Amino acid sequence: MTAPNGPLLIAGSIATDHLMTFGGRFADSLVADQLDKLSVSFLVDDLEVRRGGVAANMSFGLARLGLRPVLVGAVGEDFHDYRSWLERHGVDCDSVRVSEERHTARFVCTTDSSMAQFASFYPGAMSEARLIELAPIAARVGEPSYVLVGADDPDGMLRHTQECRQRGYAFIADCSQQLAFAEGDLIRDLIDGAAILFSNEYESHVIEKKTGWSADEVLAKVGFQVTTLGKDGVRVTDKDGFHLEIPAAKNVEAIEPTGVGDAFRSGFLAALQWGLSRERACQVGCVLAAYVVETVGTQEYTFTPAEFVARVRESYGDEAADEIGNHVK
């Protein structure tokens, strides 16, 4: 496979998670017949602020593998520290839109000792993703090899997809979290003509149910489909009968699964950028995903090139490790 020459544009959500822990139980402070007058507060024990958002997570993963992805999304003026973090790790943030009115999207959650939660999600500046045009970005960095359209403001996702079709940019459909809320017409618009369709196994069934397309009809609409299977690895299929299944990386000590799918996509796309086969792309993706599932937080993992290649060798053998090792930086 020939390596694409253009940059990767990664469009999607950029957000922070504010996670707090309450040592007691919410239920002890609630009076069943007074919930219509609810007004309570809880003294929390700690606060963790984690960087997230699917586009930022994927961009971070690509940068950890030595690429320089272009992050495309909308944030608030409070993005300064997060921007510095991403840029220090090699992500191009020059095309991120900064809202003059809204804060960066934020998930705020308090969990008590019984694992009950009070949570809120503020989309904030994410709603301005629909105002971002891809052509000026391509003029700055060069025509993209792929534009990944990840979960974001639905109108923004649709605009990016339509612009890719109009301008002839190869695009990747990765609807993920938006599948639960999107109607069939929107999902069909986001998928039709994609070079690659990413989903997990459950999402693949949601796509079929909501679009009314069979599995074969979905494959007929895209270049190929990549379906992650959790602990069972990944499957790649296309309309011409190509079928590949790769097991997950070996000896993984799972701690927290958030961001694992984003990491897999990062590794897969990095390998395609290197000109490697879909088999090698799956293997790079699975190894990068292993680092995330072994870490609390979506962008907290670290490794050296030698450590990464050693994990490839352990899971997929010498030939895979030697080939991938020529590219990991």
PDB file of N, CA, C and O in Angstrom, residues 125 192 229 267:
ATOM      1  N   ALA A 125     -19.020  25.308  23.133  1.00  0.00           N
ATOM      2  CA  ALA A 125     -18.473  25.734  21.840  1.00  0.00           C
ATOM      3  C   ALA A 125     -18.585  24.662  20.770  1.00  0.00           C
ATOM      4  O   ALA A 125     -18.485  24.968  19.571  1.00  0.00           O
ATOM      5  N   ASP A 192     -22.425   7.399   3.613  1.00  0.00           N
ATOM      6  CA  ASP A 192     -22.402   7.131   2.178  1.00  0.00           C
ATOM      7  C   ASP A 192     -21.175   7.756   1.507  1.00  0.00           C
ATOM      8  O   ASP A 192     -20.975   8.965   1.557  1.00  0.00           O
ATOM      9  N   LEU A 229     -13.935  -5.110  18.282  1.00  0.00           N
ATOM     10  CA  LEU A 229     -14.640  -6.201  18.961  1.00  0.00           C
ATOM     11  C   LEU A 229     -14.254  -6.310  20.430  1.00  0.00           C
ATOM     12  O   LEU A 229     -14.342  -7.381  21.026  1.00  0.00           O
ATOM     13  N   GLY A 267      -3.926   4.466  15.992  1.00  0.00           N
ATOM     14  CA  GLY A 267      -2.926   3.513  15.521  1.00  0.00           C
ATOM     15  C   GLY A 267      -3.211   3.024  14.118  1.00  0.00           C
ATOM     16  O   GLY A 267      -2.307   2.900  13.281  1.00  0.00           O
TER      17      GLY A 267
END
